[in-house]
Tab-separated table of N, CA and C in Angstrom:
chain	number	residue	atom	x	y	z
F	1330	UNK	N	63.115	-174.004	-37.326
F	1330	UNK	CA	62.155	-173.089	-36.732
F	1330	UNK	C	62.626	-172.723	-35.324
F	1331	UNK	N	62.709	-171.254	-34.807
F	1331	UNK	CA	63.019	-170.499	-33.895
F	1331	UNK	C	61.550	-170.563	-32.967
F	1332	UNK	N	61.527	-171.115	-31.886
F	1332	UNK	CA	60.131	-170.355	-30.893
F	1332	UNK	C	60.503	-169.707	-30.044
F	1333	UNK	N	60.074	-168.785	-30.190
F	1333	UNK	CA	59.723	-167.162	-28.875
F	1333	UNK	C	59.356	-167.367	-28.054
F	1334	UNK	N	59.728	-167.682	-26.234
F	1334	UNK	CA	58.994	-167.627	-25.423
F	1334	UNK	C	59.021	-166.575	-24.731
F	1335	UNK	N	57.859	-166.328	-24.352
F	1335	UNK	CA	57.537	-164.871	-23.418
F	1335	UNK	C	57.471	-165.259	-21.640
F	1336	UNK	N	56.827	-164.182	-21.394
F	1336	UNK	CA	56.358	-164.445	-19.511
F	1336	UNK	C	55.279	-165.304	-19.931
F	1337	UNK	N	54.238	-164.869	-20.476
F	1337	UNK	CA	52.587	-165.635	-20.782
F	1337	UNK	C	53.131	-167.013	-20.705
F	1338	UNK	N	54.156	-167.449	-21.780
F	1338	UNK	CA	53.845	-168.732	-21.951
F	1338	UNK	C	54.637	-169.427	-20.900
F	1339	UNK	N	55.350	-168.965	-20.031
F	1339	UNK	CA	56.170	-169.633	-19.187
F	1339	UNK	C	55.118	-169.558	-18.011
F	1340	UNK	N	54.256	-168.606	-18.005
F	1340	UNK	CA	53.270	-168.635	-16.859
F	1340	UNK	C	52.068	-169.610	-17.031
F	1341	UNK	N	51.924	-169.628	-18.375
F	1341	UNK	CA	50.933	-171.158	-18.734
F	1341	UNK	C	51.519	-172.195	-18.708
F	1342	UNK	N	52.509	-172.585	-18.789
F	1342	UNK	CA	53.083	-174.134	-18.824
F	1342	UNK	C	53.112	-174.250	-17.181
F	1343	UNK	N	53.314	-173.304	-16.446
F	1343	UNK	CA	53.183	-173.321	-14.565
F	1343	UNK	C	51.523	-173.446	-14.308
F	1344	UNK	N	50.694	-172.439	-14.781
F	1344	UNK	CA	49.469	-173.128	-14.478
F	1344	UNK	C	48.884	-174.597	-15.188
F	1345	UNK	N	49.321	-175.023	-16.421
F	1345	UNK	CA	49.244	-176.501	-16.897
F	1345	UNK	C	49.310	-177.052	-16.300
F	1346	UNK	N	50.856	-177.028	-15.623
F	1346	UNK	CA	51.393	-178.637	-15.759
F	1346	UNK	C	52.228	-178.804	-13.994
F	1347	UNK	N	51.828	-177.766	-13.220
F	1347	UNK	CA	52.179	-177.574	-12.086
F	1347	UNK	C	50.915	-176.599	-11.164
F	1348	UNK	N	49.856	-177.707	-11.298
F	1348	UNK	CA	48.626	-177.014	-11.179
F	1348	UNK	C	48.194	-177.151	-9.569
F	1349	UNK	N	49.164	-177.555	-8.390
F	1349	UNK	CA	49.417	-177.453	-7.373
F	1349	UNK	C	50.011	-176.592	-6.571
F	1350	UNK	N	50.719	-176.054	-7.683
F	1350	UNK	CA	51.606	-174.970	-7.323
F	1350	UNK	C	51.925	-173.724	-8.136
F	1351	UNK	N	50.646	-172.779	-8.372
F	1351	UNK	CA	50.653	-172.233	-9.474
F	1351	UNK	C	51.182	-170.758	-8.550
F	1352	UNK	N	51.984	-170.645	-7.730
F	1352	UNK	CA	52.070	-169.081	-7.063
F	1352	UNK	C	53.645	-169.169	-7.732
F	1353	UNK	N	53.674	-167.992	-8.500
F	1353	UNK	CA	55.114	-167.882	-8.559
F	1353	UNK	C	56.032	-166.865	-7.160
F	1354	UNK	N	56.677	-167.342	-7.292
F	1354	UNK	CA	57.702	-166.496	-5.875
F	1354	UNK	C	58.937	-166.196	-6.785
F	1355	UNK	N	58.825	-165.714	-7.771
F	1355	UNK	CA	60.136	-165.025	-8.320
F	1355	UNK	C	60.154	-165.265	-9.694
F	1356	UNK	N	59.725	-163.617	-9.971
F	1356	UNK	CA	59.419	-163.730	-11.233
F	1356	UNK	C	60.404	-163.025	-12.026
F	1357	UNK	N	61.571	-163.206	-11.685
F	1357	UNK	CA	63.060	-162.183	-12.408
F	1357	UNK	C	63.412	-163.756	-12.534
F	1358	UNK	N	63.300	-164.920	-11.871
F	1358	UNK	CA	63.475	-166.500	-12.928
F	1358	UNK	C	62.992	-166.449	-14.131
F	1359	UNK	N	61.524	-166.407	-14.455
F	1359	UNK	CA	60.935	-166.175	-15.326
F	1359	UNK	C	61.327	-165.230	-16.923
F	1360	UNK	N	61.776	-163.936	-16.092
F	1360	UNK	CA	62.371	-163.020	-16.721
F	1360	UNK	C	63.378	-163.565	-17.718
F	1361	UNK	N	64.594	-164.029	-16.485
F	1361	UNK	CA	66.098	-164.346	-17.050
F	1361	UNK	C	65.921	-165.744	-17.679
F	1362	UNK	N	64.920	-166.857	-17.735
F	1362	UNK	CA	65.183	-167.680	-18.790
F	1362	UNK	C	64.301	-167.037	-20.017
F	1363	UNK	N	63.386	-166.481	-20.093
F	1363	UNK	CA	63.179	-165.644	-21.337
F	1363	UNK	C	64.215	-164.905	-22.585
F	1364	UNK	N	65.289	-164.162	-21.326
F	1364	UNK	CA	66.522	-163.579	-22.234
F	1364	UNK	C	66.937	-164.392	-22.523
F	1365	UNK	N	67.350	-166.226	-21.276
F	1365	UNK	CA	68.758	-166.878	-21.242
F	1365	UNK	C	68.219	-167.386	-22.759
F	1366	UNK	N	67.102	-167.854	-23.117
F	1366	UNK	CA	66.564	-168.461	-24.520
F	1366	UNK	C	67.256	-167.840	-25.981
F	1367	UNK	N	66.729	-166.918	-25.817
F	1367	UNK	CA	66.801	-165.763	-27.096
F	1367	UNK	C	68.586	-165.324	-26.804
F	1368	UNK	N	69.755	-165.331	-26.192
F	1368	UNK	CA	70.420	-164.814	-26.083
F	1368	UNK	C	71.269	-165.045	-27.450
F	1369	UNK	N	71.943	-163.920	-27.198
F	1369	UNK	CA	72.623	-163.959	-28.816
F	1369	UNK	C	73.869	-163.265	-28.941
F	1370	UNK	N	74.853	-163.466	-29.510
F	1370	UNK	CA	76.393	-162.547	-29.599
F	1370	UNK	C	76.674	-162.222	-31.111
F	1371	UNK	N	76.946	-161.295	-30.983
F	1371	UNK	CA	76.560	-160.483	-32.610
F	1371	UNK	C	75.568	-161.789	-32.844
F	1372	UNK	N	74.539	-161.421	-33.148
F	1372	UNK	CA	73.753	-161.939	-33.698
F	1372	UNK	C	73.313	-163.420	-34.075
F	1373	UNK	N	74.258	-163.982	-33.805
F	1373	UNK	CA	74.189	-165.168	-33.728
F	1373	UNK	C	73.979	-165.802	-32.193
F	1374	UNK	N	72.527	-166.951	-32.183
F	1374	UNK	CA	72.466	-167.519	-31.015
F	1374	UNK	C	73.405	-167.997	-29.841
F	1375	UNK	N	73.257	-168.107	-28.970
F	1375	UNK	CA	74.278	-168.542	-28.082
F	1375	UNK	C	73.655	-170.185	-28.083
F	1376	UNK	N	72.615	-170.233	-28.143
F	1376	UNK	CA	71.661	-171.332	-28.087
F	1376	UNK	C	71.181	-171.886	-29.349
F	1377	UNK	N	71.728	-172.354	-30.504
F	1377	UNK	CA	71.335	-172.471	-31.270
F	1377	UNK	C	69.986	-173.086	-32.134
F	1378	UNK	N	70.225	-174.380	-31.519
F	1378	UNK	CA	68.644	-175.344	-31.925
F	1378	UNK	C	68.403	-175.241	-30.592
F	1379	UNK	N	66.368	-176.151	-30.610
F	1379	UNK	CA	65.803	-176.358	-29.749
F	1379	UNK	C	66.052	-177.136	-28.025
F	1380	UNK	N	66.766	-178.052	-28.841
F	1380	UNK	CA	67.549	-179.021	-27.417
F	1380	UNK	C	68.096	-177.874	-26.750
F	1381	UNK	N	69.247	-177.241	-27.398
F	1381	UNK	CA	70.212	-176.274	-26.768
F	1381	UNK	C	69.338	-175.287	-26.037
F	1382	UNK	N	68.605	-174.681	-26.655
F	1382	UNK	CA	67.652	-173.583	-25.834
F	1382	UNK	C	66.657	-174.344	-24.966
F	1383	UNK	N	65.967	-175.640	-25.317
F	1383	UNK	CA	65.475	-175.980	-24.289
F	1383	UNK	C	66.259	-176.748	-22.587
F	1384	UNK	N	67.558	-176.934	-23.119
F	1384	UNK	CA	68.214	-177.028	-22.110
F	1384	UNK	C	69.025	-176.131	-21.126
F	1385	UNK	N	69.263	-174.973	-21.947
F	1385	UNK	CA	69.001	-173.583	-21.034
F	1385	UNK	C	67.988	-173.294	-20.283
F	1386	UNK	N	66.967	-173.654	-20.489
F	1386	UNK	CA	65.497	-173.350	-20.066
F	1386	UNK	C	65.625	-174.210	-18.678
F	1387	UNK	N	66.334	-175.561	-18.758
F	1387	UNK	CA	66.170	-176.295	-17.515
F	1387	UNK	C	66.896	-176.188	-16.582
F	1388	UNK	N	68.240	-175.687	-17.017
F	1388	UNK	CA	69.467	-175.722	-16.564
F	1388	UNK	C	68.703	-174.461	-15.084
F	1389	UNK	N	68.324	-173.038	-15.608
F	1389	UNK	CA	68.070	-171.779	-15.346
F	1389	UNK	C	66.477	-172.355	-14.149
F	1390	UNK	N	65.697	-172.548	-15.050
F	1390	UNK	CA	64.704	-172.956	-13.748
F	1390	UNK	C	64.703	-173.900	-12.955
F	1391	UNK	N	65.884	-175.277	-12.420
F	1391	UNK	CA	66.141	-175.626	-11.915
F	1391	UNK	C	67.347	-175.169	-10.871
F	1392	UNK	N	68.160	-174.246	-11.586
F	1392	UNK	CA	69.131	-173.651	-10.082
F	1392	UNK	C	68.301	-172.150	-9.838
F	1393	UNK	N	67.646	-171.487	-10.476
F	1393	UNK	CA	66.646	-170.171	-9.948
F	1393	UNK	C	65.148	-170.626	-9.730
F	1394	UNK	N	65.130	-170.876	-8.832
F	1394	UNK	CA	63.635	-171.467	-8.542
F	1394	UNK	C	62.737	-169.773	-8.758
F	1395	UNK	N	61.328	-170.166	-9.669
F	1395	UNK	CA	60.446	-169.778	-9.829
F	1395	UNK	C	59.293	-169.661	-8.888
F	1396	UNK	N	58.887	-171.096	-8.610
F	1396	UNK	CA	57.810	-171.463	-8.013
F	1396	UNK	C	58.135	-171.346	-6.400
F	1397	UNK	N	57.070	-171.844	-6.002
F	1397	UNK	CA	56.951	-171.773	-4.333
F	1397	UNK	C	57.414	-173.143	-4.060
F	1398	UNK	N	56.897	-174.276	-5.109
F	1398	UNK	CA	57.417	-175.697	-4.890
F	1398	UNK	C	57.793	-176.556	-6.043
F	1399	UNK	N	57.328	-176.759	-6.593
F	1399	UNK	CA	57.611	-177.858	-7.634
F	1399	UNK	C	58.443	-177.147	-8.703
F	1400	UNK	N	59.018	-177.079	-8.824
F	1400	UNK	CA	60.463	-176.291	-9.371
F	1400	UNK	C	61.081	-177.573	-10.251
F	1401	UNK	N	61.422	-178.908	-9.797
F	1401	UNK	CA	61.964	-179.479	-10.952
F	1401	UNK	C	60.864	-180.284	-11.902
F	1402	UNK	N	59.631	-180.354	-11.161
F	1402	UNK	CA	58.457	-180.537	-12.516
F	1402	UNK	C	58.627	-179.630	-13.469
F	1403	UNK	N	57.585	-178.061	-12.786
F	1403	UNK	CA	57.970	-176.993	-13.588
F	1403	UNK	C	59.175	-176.880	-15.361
F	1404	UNK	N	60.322	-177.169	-14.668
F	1404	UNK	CA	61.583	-177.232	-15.570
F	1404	UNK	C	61.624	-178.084	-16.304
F	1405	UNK	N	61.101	-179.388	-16.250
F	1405	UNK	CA	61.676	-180.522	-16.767
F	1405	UNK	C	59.868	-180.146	-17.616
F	1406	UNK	N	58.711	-179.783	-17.569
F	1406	UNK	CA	57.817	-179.227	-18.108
F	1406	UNK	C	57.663	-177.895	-19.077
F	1407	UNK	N	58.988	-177.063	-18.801
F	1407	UNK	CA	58.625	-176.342	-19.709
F	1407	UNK	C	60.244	-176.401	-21.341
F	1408	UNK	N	60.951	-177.573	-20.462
F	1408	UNK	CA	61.422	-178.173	-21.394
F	1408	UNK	C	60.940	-179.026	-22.627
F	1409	UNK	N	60.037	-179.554	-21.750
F	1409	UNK	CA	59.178	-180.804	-22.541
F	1409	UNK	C	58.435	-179.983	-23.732
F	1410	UNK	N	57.581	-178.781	-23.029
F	1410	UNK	CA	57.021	-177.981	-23.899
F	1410	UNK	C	57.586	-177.595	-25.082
F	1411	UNK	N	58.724	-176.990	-24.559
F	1411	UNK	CA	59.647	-176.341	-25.741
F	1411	UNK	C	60.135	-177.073	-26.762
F	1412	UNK	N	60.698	-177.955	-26.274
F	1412	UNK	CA	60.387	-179.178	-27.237
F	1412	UNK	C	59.345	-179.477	-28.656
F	1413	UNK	N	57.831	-180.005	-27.697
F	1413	UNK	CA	57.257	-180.299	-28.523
F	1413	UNK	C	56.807	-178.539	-29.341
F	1414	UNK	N	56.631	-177.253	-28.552
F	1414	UNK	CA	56.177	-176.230	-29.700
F	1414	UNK	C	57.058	-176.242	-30.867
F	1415	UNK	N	58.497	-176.742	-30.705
F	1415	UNK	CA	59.326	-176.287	-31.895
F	1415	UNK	C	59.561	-177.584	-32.588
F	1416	UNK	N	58.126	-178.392	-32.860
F	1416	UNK	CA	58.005	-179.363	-33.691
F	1416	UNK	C	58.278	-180.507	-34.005
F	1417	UNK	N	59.149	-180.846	-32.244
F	1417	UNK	CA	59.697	-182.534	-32.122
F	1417	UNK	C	58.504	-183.444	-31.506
F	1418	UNK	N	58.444	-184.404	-32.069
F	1418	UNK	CA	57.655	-185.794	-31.467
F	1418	UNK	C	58.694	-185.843	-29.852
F	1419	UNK	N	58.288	-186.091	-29.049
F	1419	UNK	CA	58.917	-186.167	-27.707
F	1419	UNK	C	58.332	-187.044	-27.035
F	1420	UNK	N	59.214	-188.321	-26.833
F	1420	UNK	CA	58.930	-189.682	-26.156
F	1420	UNK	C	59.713	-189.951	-24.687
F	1421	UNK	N	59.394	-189.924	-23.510
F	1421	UNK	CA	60.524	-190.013	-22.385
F	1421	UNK	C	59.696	-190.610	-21.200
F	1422	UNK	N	60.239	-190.581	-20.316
F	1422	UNK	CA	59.784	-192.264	-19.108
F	1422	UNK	C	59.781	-190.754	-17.724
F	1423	UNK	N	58.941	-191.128	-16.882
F	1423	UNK	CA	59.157	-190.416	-15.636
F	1423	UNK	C	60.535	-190.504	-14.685
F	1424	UNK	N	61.049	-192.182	-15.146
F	1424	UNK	CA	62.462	-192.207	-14.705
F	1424	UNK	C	63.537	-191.208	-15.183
F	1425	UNK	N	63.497	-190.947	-16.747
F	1425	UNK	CA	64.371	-190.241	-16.879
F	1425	UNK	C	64.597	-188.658	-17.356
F	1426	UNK	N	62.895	-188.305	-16.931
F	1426	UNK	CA	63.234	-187.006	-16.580
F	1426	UNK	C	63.532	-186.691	-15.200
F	1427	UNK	N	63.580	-187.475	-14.181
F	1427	UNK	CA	63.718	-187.399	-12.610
F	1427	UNK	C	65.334	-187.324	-13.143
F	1428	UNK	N	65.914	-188.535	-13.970
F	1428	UNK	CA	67.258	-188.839	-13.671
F	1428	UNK	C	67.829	-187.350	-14.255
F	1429	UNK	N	67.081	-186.684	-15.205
F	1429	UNK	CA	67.983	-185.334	-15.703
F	1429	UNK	C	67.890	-184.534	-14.512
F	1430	UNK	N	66.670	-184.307	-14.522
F	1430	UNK	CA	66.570	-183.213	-13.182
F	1430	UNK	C	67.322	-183.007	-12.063
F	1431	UNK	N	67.879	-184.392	-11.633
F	1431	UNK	CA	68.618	-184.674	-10.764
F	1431	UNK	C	70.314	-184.245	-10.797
F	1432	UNK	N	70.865	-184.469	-12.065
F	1432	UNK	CA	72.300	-184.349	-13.353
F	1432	UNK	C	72.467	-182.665	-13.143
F	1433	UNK	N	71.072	-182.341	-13.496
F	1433	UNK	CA	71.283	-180.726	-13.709
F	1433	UNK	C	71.206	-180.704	-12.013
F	1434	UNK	N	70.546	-180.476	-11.069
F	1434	UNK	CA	70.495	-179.962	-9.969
F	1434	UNK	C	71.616	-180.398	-9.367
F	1435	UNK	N	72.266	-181.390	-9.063
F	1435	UNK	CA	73.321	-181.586	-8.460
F	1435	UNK	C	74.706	-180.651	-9.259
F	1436	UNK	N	74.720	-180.265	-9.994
F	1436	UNK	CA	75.583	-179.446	-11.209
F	1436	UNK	C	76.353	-180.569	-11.845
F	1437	UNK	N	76.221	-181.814	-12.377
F	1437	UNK	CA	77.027	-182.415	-13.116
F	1437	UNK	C	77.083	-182.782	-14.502
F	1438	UNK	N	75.802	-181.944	-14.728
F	1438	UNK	CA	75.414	-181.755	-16.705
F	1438	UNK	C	75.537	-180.537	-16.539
F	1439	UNK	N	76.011	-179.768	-17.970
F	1439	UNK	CA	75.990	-178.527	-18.590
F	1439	UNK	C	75.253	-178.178	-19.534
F	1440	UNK	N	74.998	-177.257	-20.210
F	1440	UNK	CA	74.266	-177.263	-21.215
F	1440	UNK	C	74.278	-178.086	-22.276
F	1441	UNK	N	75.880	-178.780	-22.580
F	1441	UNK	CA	75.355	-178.913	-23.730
F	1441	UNK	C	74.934	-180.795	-22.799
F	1442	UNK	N	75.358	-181.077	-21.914
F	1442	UNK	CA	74.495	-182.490	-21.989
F	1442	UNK	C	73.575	-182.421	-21.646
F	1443	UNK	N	72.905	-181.738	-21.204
F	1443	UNK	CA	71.585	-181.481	-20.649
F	1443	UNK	C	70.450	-181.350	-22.074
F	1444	UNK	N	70.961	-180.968	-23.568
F	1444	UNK	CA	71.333	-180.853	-24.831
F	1444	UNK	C	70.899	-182.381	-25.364
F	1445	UNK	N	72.429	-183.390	-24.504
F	1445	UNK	CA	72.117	-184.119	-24.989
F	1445	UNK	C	71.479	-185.540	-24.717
F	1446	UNK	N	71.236	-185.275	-23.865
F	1446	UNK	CA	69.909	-186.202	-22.800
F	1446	UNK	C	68.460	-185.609	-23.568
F	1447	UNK	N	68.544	-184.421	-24.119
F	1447	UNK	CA	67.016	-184.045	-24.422
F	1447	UNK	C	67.047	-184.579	-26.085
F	1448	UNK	N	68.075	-184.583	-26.429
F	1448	UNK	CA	67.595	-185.414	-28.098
F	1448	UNK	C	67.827	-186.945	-28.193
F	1449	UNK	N	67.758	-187.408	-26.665
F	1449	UNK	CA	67.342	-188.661	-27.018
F	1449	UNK	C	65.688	-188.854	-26.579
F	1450	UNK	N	65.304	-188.003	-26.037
F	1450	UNK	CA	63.608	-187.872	-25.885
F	1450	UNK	C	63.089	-187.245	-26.595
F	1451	UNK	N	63.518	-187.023	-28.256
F	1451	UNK	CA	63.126	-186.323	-29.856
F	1451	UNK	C	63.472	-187.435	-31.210
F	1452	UNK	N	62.206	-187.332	-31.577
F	1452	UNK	CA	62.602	-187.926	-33.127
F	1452	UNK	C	62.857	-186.991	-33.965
């Protein structure tokens, strides 16, 4: 199963789950992980499964900040999301979504480990 995310739902997982900081300050972030998700070359995903697209999702709103502040909640939240909409059980510790957040922001994960740090928080 493929999930579609739009602006709406990237703007609800910011008022959810980052309910301190619900002002967006840049909403062409928003925009470009919408495309970076769905992107595709002839027709075929660039992103194939969920991990992969949800780790685009983190990769993108952690170096293009969205928000006014909480930017690696946000990310590591609308990962989580993406996740569970596209039908994974998702089990993970506050330690080690700090420790991804951290992997990706410093630039020393790429997509695909960022990939694969997220299917060990999926059954």
């Amino acid at each position: 199963m493929t999930v579609r995310i739009d602006l709406a739902w990237l703007l609800m997982v910011a008022e959810e789950k980052t309910p301190s900081d619900p002002r967006v300050t840049d909403y062409g972030a928003l925009v470009a992980a919408v495309a970076r998700h769905e992107a595709a070359i002839f027709d075929r995903p660039v992103y194939p499964g969920p991990h992969d697209r949800a780790a685009a999702l983190l990769q993108l709103l952690l170096h293009v900040p969205a928000l006014e502040r909480t930017n690696a909640l946000f990310a590591s939240a609308v990962a989580y999301a993406y996740l569970v909409a596209s039908g994974l059980r998702v089990a993970t510790s506050p330690e080690q979504v700090r420790d991804l957040a951290r992997l990706v922001k410093d630039g020393t994960a790429d997509v695909r480990a960022i990939a694969d740090e997220l299917r060990t928080w999926s059954a």
